[in-house]
PDB file of C-alpha atoms in Angstrom:
ATOM      1  CA  MET A   1       0.008  -0.075   0.197  1.00  0.00           C
ATOM      2  CA  ARG A   2       2.726   2.312   0.897  1.00  0.00           C
ATOM      3  CA  LYS A   3       4.575   1.464  -2.305  1.00  0.00           C
ATOM      4  CA  TYR A   4       1.357   2.551  -4.287  1.00  0.00           C
ATOM      5  CA  GLN A   5       1.093   5.927  -2.463  1.00  0.00           C
ATOM      6  CA  ILE A   6       4.816   6.672  -3.434  1.00  0.00           C
ATOM      7  CA  SER A   7       4.143   5.759  -6.816  1.00  0.00           C
ATOM      8  CA  LYS A   8       1.016   7.877  -7.066  1.00  0.00           C
ATOM      9  CA  LEU A   9       2.900  10.686  -5.414  1.00  0.00           C
ATOM     10  CA  PHE A  10       5.472  10.377  -7.870  1.00  0.00           C
ATOM     11  CA  LEU A  11       3.211  10.387 -10.899  1.00  0.00           C
ATOM     12  CA  ILE A  12       1.465  13.506  -9.590  1.00  0.00           C
ATOM     13  CA  GLN A  13       4.635  15.369  -8.976  1.00  0.00           C
ATOM     14  CA  LEU A  14       5.976  14.155 -12.519  1.00  0.00           C
ATOM     15  CA  VAL A  15       2.632  15.561 -14.059  1.00  0.00           C
ATOM     16  CA  LYS A  16       2.645  18.819 -12.252  1.00  0.00           C
ATOM     17  CA  LEU A  17       6.363  19.635 -13.081  1.00  0.00           C
ATOM     18  CA  THR A  18       5.962  18.587 -16.766  1.00  0.00           C
ATOM     19  CA  PHE A  19       2.937  20.937 -17.089  1.00  0.00           C
ATOM     20  CA  LYS A  20       5.047  23.654 -15.429  1.00  0.00           C
ATOM     21  CA  GLU A  21       7.841  22.872 -18.118  1.00  0.00           C
ATOM     22  CA  TYR A  22       5.680  22.888 -20.937  1.00  0.00           C
ATOM     23  CA  ILE A  23       3.999  26.345 -20.406  1.00  0.00           C
ATOM     24  CA  ASP A  24       7.429  27.988 -19.677  1.00  0.00           C
ATOM     25  CA  PRO A  25       7.609  30.972 -22.111  1.00  0.00           C
ATOM     26  CA  LYS A  26      10.674  29.148 -23.776  1.00  0.00           C
ATOM     27  CA  GLY A  27       8.578  26.190 -24.545  1.00  0.00           C
ATOM     28  CA  THR A  28       6.831  28.215 -27.638  1.00  0.00           C
ATOM     29  CA  LEU A  29      10.327  29.022 -29.130  1.00  0.00           C
ATOM     30  CA  VAL A  30      11.195  25.284 -28.769  1.00  0.00           C
ATOM     31  CA  ARG A  31       7.980  23.877 -30.265  1.00  0.00           C
ATOM     32  CA  ASN A  32       8.536  26.198 -33.289  1.00  0.00           C
ATOM     33  CA  ASN A  33      12.060  24.918 -33.491  1.00  0.00           C
ATOM     34  CA  ILE A  34      10.851  21.510 -33.739  1.00  0.00           C
ATOM     35  CA  ALA A  35       8.320  22.411 -36.260  1.00  0.00           C
ATOM     36  CA  PHE A  36      10.841  24.231 -38.321  1.00  0.00           C
ATOM     37  CA  SER A  37      13.300  21.485 -38.452  1.00  0.00           C
ATOM     38  CA  ILE A  38      10.607  18.926 -39.388  1.00  0.00           C
ATOM     39  CA  LEU A  39       9.336  21.269 -42.195  1.00  0.00           C
ATOM     40  CA  LEU A  40      12.876  21.655 -43.607  1.00  0.00           C
ATOM     41  CA  SER A  41      13.655  18.106 -43.221  1.00  0.00           C
ATOM     42  CA  LEU A  42      10.488  16.918 -45.055  1.00  0.00           C
ATOM     43  CA  ALA A  43      11.169  17.571 -48.672  1.00  0.00           C
ATOM     44  CA  PRO A  44      14.817  16.124 -48.882  1.00  0.00           C
ATOM     45  CA  ILE A  45      13.564  12.929 -46.565  1.00  0.00           C
ATOM     46  CA  ILE A  46      10.574  12.120 -49.099  1.00  0.00           C
ATOM     47  CA  ALA A  47      12.689  12.885 -52.252  1.00  0.00           C
ATOM     48  CA  LEU A  48      15.444  10.426 -51.112  1.00  0.00           C
ATOM     49  CA  LEU A  49      12.858   7.946 -50.033  1.00  0.00           C
ATOM     50  CA  SER A  50      11.263   8.291 -53.355  1.00  0.00           C
ATOM     51  CA  LEU A  51      14.620   7.922 -55.328  1.00  0.00           C
ATOM     52  CA  PHE A  52      15.573   4.831 -53.053  1.00  0.00           C
ATOM     53  CA  SER A  53      12.213   3.195 -53.735  1.00  0.00           C
ATOM     54  CA  LEU A  54      12.288   3.627 -57.504  1.00  0.00           C
ATOM     55  CA  HIS A  55      15.752   2.548 -58.154  1.00  0.00           C
ATOM     56  CA  ILE A  56      16.014  -0.132 -55.410  1.00  0.00           C
ATOM     57  CA  LEU A  57      12.547  -1.418 -54.771  1.00  0.00           C
ATOM     58  CA  HIS A  58      10.956  -0.445 -57.947  1.00  0.00           C
ATOM     59  CA  THR A  59       7.951   0.871 -56.339  1.00  0.00           C
ATOM     60  CA  THR A  60       6.757   3.984 -54.400  1.00  0.00           C
ATOM     61  CA  SER A  61       3.529   2.914 -53.143  1.00  0.00           C
ATOM     62  CA  TRP A  62       5.064   2.099 -49.857  1.00  0.00           C
ATOM     63  CA  VAL A  63       6.288   5.534 -49.146  1.00  0.00           C
ATOM     64  CA  LEU A  64       2.708   6.836 -50.224  1.00  0.00           C
ATOM     65  CA  ASP A  65       0.718   4.393 -47.866  1.00  0.00           C
ATOM     66  CA  THR A  66       3.119   4.862 -44.827  1.00  0.00           C
ATOM     67  CA  LEU A  67       3.776   8.621 -44.666  1.00  0.00           C
ATOM     68  CA  SER A  68      -0.082   9.540 -45.580  1.00  0.00           C
ATOM     69  CA  HIS A  69      -1.005   8.681 -42.016  1.00  0.00           C
ATOM     70  CA  PHE A  70       0.973  12.023 -41.323  1.00  0.00           C
ATOM     71  CA  ILE A  71       1.252  14.083 -44.200  1.00  0.00           C
ATOM     72  CA  PRO A  72      -1.628  15.235 -46.624  1.00  0.00           C
ATOM     73  CA  PRO A  73      -1.519  12.854 -49.619  1.00  0.00           C
ATOM     74  CA  ASN A  74      -1.439  16.079 -52.099  1.00  0.00           C
ATOM     75  CA  TYR A  75       1.592  17.423 -50.508  1.00  0.00           C
ATOM     76  CA  LEU A  76       3.308  13.900 -50.249  1.00  0.00           C
ATOM     77  CA  THR A  77       2.783  13.180 -53.973  1.00  0.00           C
ATOM     78  CA  THR A  78       4.151  16.612 -54.849  1.00  0.00           C
ATOM     79  CA  PHE A  79       7.256  16.085 -52.729  1.00  0.00           C
ATOM     80  CA  MET A  80       7.764  12.326 -54.179  1.00  0.00           C
ATOM     81  CA  GLU A  81       7.500  13.772 -57.730  1.00  0.00           C
ATOM     82  CA  VAL A  82      10.212  16.290 -57.003  1.00  0.00           C
ATOM     83  CA  GLY A  83      12.567  13.347 -56.459  1.00  0.00           C
ATOM     84  CA  LEU A  84      11.455  11.097 -59.051  1.00  0.00           C
ATOM     85  CA  LYS A  85      11.576  13.800 -61.802  1.00  0.00           C
ATOM     86  CA  THR A  86      14.926  15.355 -61.207  1.00  0.00           C
ATOM     87  CA  SER A  87      16.366  13.915 -64.335  1.00  0.00           C
ATOM     88  CA  SER A  88      13.748  15.884 -66.427  1.00  0.00           C
ATOM     89  CA  TYR A  89      15.533  19.208 -65.375  1.00  0.00           C
ATOM     90  CA  SER A  90      18.795  18.391 -64.227  1.00  0.00           C
ATOM     91  CA  PHE A  91      20.464  16.715 -61.240  1.00  0.00           C
ATOM     92  CA  ILE A  92      22.508  19.609 -60.226  1.00  0.00           C
ATOM     93  CA  PRO A  93      19.972  22.295 -59.327  1.00  0.00           C
ATOM     94  CA  PHE A  94      18.301  19.438 -57.356  1.00  0.00           C
ATOM     95  CA  LEU A  95      21.426  18.334 -55.504  1.00  0.00           C
ATOM     96  CA  ILE A  96      22.272  22.139 -54.673  1.00  0.00           C
ATOM     97  CA  THR A  97      18.658  22.990 -53.212  1.00  0.00           C
ATOM     98  CA  LEU A  98      18.896  19.529 -51.308  1.00  0.00           C
ATOM     99  CA  LEU A  99      22.225  20.490 -49.712  1.00  0.00           C
ATOM    100  CA  PHE A 100      20.933  24.088 -48.894  1.00  0.00           C
ATOM    101  CA  SER A 101      17.622  22.651 -47.252  1.00  0.00           C
ATOM    102  CA  TYR A 102      19.986  20.080 -45.377  1.00  0.00           C
ATOM    103  CA  TYR A 103      22.119  23.168 -44.055  1.00  0.00           C
ATOM    104  CA  THR A 104      19.130  25.080 -43.041  1.00  0.00           C
ATOM    105  CA  ALA A 105      17.725  21.929 -41.314  1.00  0.00           C
ATOM    106  CA  THR A 106      21.111  21.918 -39.243  1.00  0.00           C
ATOM    107  CA  ARG A 107      20.511  25.441 -37.878  1.00  0.00           C
ATOM    108  CA  GLY A 108      17.163  24.432 -36.663  1.00  0.00           C
ATOM    109  CA  PHE A 109      18.567  21.209 -35.039  1.00  0.00           C
ATOM    110  CA  TYR A 110      21.208  23.505 -33.557  1.00  0.00           C
ATOM    111  CA  ALA A 111      18.880  25.669 -32.088  1.00  0.00           C
ATOM    112  CA  LEU A 112      16.783  22.987 -30.777  1.00  0.00           C
ATOM    113  CA  MET A 113      19.863  21.294 -28.881  1.00  0.00           C
ATOM    114  CA  LEU A 114      20.535  24.837 -27.350  1.00  0.00           C
ATOM    115  CA  ALA A 115      17.085  24.890 -26.072  1.00  0.00           C
ATOM    116  CA  PHE A 116      17.119  21.704 -24.501  1.00  0.00           C
ATOM    117  CA  SER A 117      20.688  21.532 -22.991  1.00  0.00           C
ATOM    118  CA  PRO A 118      20.992  21.732 -19.245  1.00  0.00           C
ATOM    119  CA  LEU A 119      24.217  23.692 -19.795  1.00  0.00           C
ATOM    120  CA  ASP A 120      24.277  27.372 -18.849  1.00  0.00           C
ATOM    121  CA  HIS A 121      25.331  30.443 -21.508  1.00  0.00           C
ATOM    122  CA  GLU A 122      29.001  30.133 -20.534  1.00  0.00           C
ATOM    123  CA  GLN A 123      29.375  26.413 -20.980  1.00  0.00           C
ATOM    124  CA  LEU A 124      27.354  26.487 -24.235  1.00  0.00           C
ATOM    125  CA  TYR A 125      29.590  28.968 -25.537  1.00  0.00           C
ATOM    126  CA  ASP A 126      32.489  26.689 -24.517  1.00  0.00           C
ATOM    127  CA  HIS A 127      30.954  23.779 -26.362  1.00  0.00           C
ATOM    128  CA  ARG A 128      29.652  25.820 -29.390  1.00  0.00           C
ATOM    129  CA  LEU A 129      31.928  23.800 -31.841  1.00  0.00           C
ATOM    130  CA  LEU A 130      31.066  20.394 -30.648  1.00  0.00           C
ATOM    131  CA  LEU A 131      27.471  21.437 -30.681  1.00  0.00           C
ATOM    132  CA  THR A 132      27.900  22.945 -34.326  1.00  0.00           C
ATOM    133  CA  ILE A 133      29.324  19.519 -35.301  1.00  0.00           C
ATOM    134  CA  HIS A 134      26.800  17.554 -33.727  1.00  0.00           C
ATOM    135  CA  SER A 135      23.787  19.732 -35.333  1.00  0.00           C
ATOM    136  CA  ILE A 136      25.572  18.841 -39.075  1.00  0.00           C
ATOM    137  CA  PHE A 137      24.988  15.076 -38.426  1.00  0.00           C
ATOM    138  CA  THR A 138      21.769  15.220 -36.490  1.00  0.00           C
ATOM    139  CA  PRO A 139      19.409  15.687 -39.651  1.00  0.00           C
ATOM    140  CA  LEU A 140      21.173  12.688 -41.248  1.00  0.00           C
ATOM    141  CA  LEU A 141      20.437  10.465 -38.424  1.00  0.00           C
ATOM    142  CA  PHE A 142      16.796  12.015 -38.291  1.00  0.00           C
ATOM    143  CA  ILE A 143      16.527  10.938 -41.995  1.00  0.00           C
ATOM    144  CA  PHE A 144      18.043   7.311 -41.478  1.00  0.00           C
ATOM    145  CA  LEU A 145      15.459   6.974 -38.592  1.00  0.00           C
ATOM    146  CA  VAL A 146      12.607   8.021 -40.647  1.00  0.00           C
ATOM    147  CA  LEU A 147      13.793   5.629 -43.442  1.00  0.00           C
ATOM    148  CA  LEU A 148      13.741   2.992 -40.795  1.00  0.00           C
ATOM    149  CA  ALA A 149      10.484   3.707 -39.498  1.00  0.00           C
ATOM    150  CA  VAL A 150       8.862   3.670 -42.908  1.00  0.00           C
ATOM    151  CA  GLY A 151      10.630   0.469 -44.005  1.00  0.00           C
ATOM    152  CA  SER A 152       9.973  -1.064 -40.663  1.00  0.00           C
ATOM    153  CA  ILE A 153       6.152  -0.379 -40.710  1.00  0.00           C
ATOM    154  CA  THR A 154       5.626  -1.396 -44.327  1.00  0.00           C
ATOM    155  CA  LEU A 155       7.514  -4.586 -43.695  1.00  0.00           C
ATOM    156  CA  LEU A 156       5.087  -4.988 -41.032  1.00  0.00           C
ATOM    157  CA  GLN A 157       2.113  -4.546 -43.045  1.00  0.00           C
ATOM    158  CA  TYR A 158       3.506  -6.909 -45.703  1.00  0.00           C
ATOM    159  CA  ILE A 159       4.157  -9.731 -42.958  1.00  0.00           C
ATOM    160  CA  LEU A 160       1.033  -9.235 -40.931  1.00  0.00           C
ATOM    161  CA  PRO A 161      -1.765  -8.336 -43.577  1.00  0.00           C
ATOM    162  CA  ASN A 162      -4.710  -9.851 -41.681  1.00  0.00           C
ATOM    163  CA  THR A 163      -3.729  -9.571 -38.213  1.00  0.00           C
ATOM    164  CA  SER A 164      -5.623  -8.401 -35.498  1.00  0.00           C
ATOM    165  CA  ILE A 165      -5.748  -4.342 -35.542  1.00  0.00           C
ATOM    166  CA  TYR A 166      -4.717  -4.330 -31.904  1.00  0.00           C
ATOM    167  CA  LEU A 167      -1.585  -6.484 -32.697  1.00  0.00           C
ATOM    168  CA  VAL A 168      -0.515  -4.345 -35.597  1.00  0.00           C
ATOM    169  CA  LEU A 169      -0.849  -1.061 -33.348  1.00  0.00           C
ATOM    170  CA  LEU A 170       1.217  -2.777 -30.505  1.00  0.00           C
ATOM    171  CA  ALA A 171       3.918  -3.417 -33.130  1.00  0.00           C
ATOM    172  CA  CYS A 172       3.890   0.204 -34.490  1.00  0.00           C
ATOM    173  CA  PHE A 173       3.876   1.597 -30.757  1.00  0.00           C
ATOM    174  CA  SER A 174       7.121  -0.646 -30.195  1.00  0.00           C
ATOM    175  CA  ILE A 175       8.744   0.685 -33.573  1.00  0.00           C
ATOM    176  CA  TYR A 176       7.920   4.235 -32.765  1.00  0.00           C
ATOM    177  CA  GLN A 177       9.204   3.970 -29.078  1.00  0.00           C
ATOM    178  CA  PHE A 178      12.565   2.420 -30.248  1.00  0.00           C
ATOM    179  CA  LEU A 179      13.215   4.816 -32.980  1.00  0.00           C
ATOM    180  CA  SER A 180      11.904   7.861 -30.478  1.00  0.00           C
ATOM    181  CA  LEU A 181      14.347   6.716 -27.854  1.00  0.00           C
ATOM    182  CA  CYS A 182      17.272   6.833 -30.300  1.00  0.00           C
ATOM    183  CA  PHE A 183      16.244  10.176 -31.617  1.00  0.00           C
ATOM    184  CA  PHE A 184      16.047  11.506 -28.087  1.00  0.00           C
ATOM    185  CA  TYR A 185      19.425  10.162 -27.356  1.00  0.00           C
ATOM    186  CA  ILE A 186      20.676  11.682 -30.423  1.00  0.00           C
ATOM    187  CA  MET A 187      19.092  15.163 -29.584  1.00  0.00           C
ATOM    188  CA  THR A 188      20.529  15.339 -26.018  1.00  0.00           C
ATOM    189  CA  TYR A 189      23.584  17.344 -25.141  1.00  0.00           C
ATOM    190  CA  PRO A 190      25.634  16.290 -23.169  1.00  0.00           C
ATOM    191  CA  ARG A 191      24.765  12.671 -23.502  1.00  0.00           C
ATOM    192  CA  THR A 192      22.393  11.049 -20.870  1.00  0.00           C
ATOM    193  CA  SER A 193      21.298   7.693 -19.627  1.00  0.00           C
ATOM    194  CA  LEU A 194      18.720   6.007 -21.744  1.00  0.00           C
ATOM    195  CA  SER A 195      16.571   5.288 -18.743  1.00  0.00           C
ATOM    196  CA  PHE A 196      16.158   8.984 -18.283  1.00  0.00           C
ATOM    197  CA  LEU A 197      14.671   9.151 -21.782  1.00  0.00           C
ATOM    198  CA  PHE A 198      12.436   6.331 -21.712  1.00  0.00           C
ATOM    199  CA  PRO A 199       9.228   7.867 -20.299  1.00  0.00           C
ATOM    200  CA  GLY A 200       9.222  10.694 -22.670  1.00  0.00           C
ATOM    201  CA  SER A 201      10.030   8.706 -25.829  1.00  0.00           C
ATOM    202  CA  CYS A 202       7.130   6.179 -24.574  1.00  0.00           C
ATOM    203  CA  PHE A 203       4.645   9.277 -24.607  1.00  0.00           C
ATOM    204  CA  PHE A 204       5.963  10.387 -28.050  1.00  0.00           C
ATOM    205  CA  ALA A 205       5.421   7.089 -29.686  1.00  0.00           C
ATOM    206  CA  LEU A 206       2.101   6.707 -28.031  1.00  0.00           C
ATOM    207  CA  GLY A 207       1.410  10.219 -29.548  1.00  0.00           C
ATOM    208  CA  LEU A 208       2.325   9.158 -32.864  1.00  0.00           C
ATOM    209  CA  THR A 209       0.432   5.871 -32.686  1.00  0.00           C
ATOM    210  CA  GLY A 210      -2.910   7.756 -31.841  1.00  0.00           C
ATOM    211  CA  MET A 211      -2.308  10.481 -34.544  1.00  0.00           C
ATOM    212  CA  GLY A 212      -1.836   7.747 -37.085  1.00  0.00           C
ATOM    213  CA  ILE A 213      -5.211   6.663 -36.254  1.00  0.00           C
ATOM    214  CA  PHE A 214      -7.362   9.720 -35.311  1.00  0.00           C
ATOM    215  CA  PHE A 215      -5.622  12.817 -36.992  1.00  0.00           C
ATOM    216  CA  PHE A 216      -6.831  12.484 -40.470  1.00  0.00           C
ATOM    217  CA  LEU A 217     -10.272  11.148 -38.993  1.00  0.00           C
ATOM    218  CA  TYR A 218     -10.573  14.551 -36.988  1.00  0.00           C
ATOM    219  CA  ILE A 219      -9.482  16.534 -40.126  1.00  0.00           C
ATOM    220  CA  GLU A 220     -12.256  15.119 -42.077  1.00  0.00           C
ATOM    221  CA  MET A 221     -15.158  14.656 -39.778  1.00  0.00           C
ATOM    222  CA  PHE A 222     -14.716  17.691 -37.445  1.00  0.00           C
ATOM    223  CA  THR A 223     -13.242  20.416 -39.132  1.00  0.00           C
ATOM    224  CA  ASN A 224     -14.334  22.610 -42.432  1.00  0.00           C
ATOM    225  CA  TYR A 225     -10.609  23.481 -43.536  1.00  0.00           C
ATOM    226  CA  GLN A 226     -11.956  23.022 -47.061  1.00  0.00           C
ATOM    227  CA  ASP A 227     -14.476  25.648 -46.918  1.00  0.00           C
ATOM    228  CA  ILE A 228     -12.192  28.038 -45.113  1.00  0.00           C
ATOM    229  CA  TYR A 229      -8.862  27.702 -46.805  1.00  0.00           C
ATOM    230  CA  GLY A 230     -10.033  26.195 -50.210  1.00  0.00           C
ATOM    231  CA  SER A 231      -7.089  25.220 -52.568  1.00  0.00           C
ATOM    232  CA  ILE A 232      -4.478  25.592 -49.893  1.00  0.00           C
ATOM    233  CA  THR A 233      -6.322  23.257 -47.253  1.00  0.00           C
ATOM    234  CA  SER A 234      -3.454  20.686 -48.014  1.00  0.00           C
ATOM    235  CA  MET A 235      -0.681  23.044 -46.922  1.00  0.00           C
ATOM    236  CA  ILE A 236      -2.835  23.980 -43.667  1.00  0.00           C
ATOM    237  CA  VAL A 237      -3.449  20.490 -43.059  1.00  0.00           C
ATOM    238  CA  LEU A 238       0.456  19.960 -43.409  1.00  0.00           C
ATOM    239  CA  LEU A 239       1.312  22.673 -41.074  1.00  0.00           C
ATOM    240  CA  LEU A 240      -1.277  21.325 -38.395  1.00  0.00           C
ATOM    241  CA  SER A 241       0.352  17.796 -38.606  1.00  0.00           C
ATOM    242  CA  VAL A 242       3.750  19.372 -38.252  1.00  0.00           C
ATOM    243  CA  ASN A 243       2.558  21.319 -35.453  1.00  0.00           C
ATOM    244  CA  VAL A 244       0.930  18.243 -33.517  1.00  0.00           C
ATOM    245  CA  ILE A 245       4.224  16.428 -33.880  1.00  0.00           C
ATOM    246  CA  SER A 246       6.340  19.209 -32.436  1.00  0.00           C
ATOM    247  CA  VAL A 247       3.924  19.471 -29.488  1.00  0.00           C
ATOM    248  CA  LEU A 248       3.999  15.857 -28.717  1.00  0.00           C
ATOM    249  CA  MET A 249       7.840  15.789 -29.048  1.00  0.00           C
ATOM    250  CA  HIS A 250       7.951  18.718 -26.777  1.00  0.00           C
ATOM    251  CA  ILE A 251       5.933  17.175 -24.150  1.00  0.00           C
ATOM    252  CA  GLY A 252       8.091  13.997 -24.420  1.00  0.00           C
ATOM    253  CA  ILE A 253      11.081  15.916 -23.679  1.00  0.00           C
ATOM    254  CA  CYS A 254       9.763  17.866 -20.741  1.00  0.00           C
ATOM    255  CA  ILE A 255       8.843  14.611 -19.387  1.00  0.00           C
ATOM    256  CA  ASP A 256      12.236  13.275 -19.540  1.00  0.00           C
ATOM    257  CA  ARG A 257      13.788  16.473 -18.032  1.00  0.00           C
ATOM    258  CA  VAL A 258      11.439  16.276 -15.197  1.00  0.00           C
ATOM    259  CA  TYR A 259      11.782  12.780 -14.431  1.00  0.00           C
ATOM    260  CA  LYS A 260      15.537  13.234 -14.516  1.00  0.00           C
ATOM    261  CA  GLN A 261      15.177  16.022 -12.088  1.00  0.00           C
ATOM    262  CA  ILE A 262      13.217  13.941  -9.636  1.00  0.00           C
ATOM    263  CA  LYS A 263      14.977  10.738  -9.786  1.00  0.00           C
ATOM    264  CA  GLU A 264      18.436  12.682  -9.129  1.00  0.00           C
ATOM    265  CA  ALA A 265      16.997  14.809  -6.234  1.00  0.00           C
ATOM    266  CA  ARG A 266      15.995  11.538  -4.471  1.00  0.00           C
TER     267      ARG A 266
END
């Protein structure tokens, strides 16, 4: 009974402090940095996915089927066509644009690492070179994790075509959990124990699983964006999708920071 009360108090404290951390004025800047980084990474990721699928797997349907849970199909198709039609206008402009988008994405990830670093301003200044180098490789690792996630889920759908929906959701959650834990570890500077990153990555994975089920259902049944925004509805839905992902990720990182503080204080 006493152990149950201690766990209950720990959970209440975790929720309170996480909420306080989330509503911190700096939190808005952090969420915007996350959304900015994701948006800048989208086009290069999908273009590379399309090129890989076309030349290696000779199909792009798995990219469309998997990512359509999170990105409006109209925009997804546009991004895929950019990757598939590079030879029609020249590979060099495509490569230059891709590299510039990648560089800009590194700036977003750099700002994100600064926002979540426990170091003070003087320490951050001393570590600026390491942070810069770290930010250069972070988008590349992020792209790799997206490739791994899309490929794993597609393979799962191929292996388990007639399996119970609950088992498929559990498997998807497990994939998201593992990849979220990897991403959170990559983004943390200086490095911390994986045990301190597990609760937040678990929340983020659970949020992504739920988003894949309910997000577009909500858009189609409970909103009228088409009547309000007309031809740019897909862009609005894309921005809303990225915003939801950034909020889920921010809450996850807040949970990890508070969890670590509580554990170290004991």
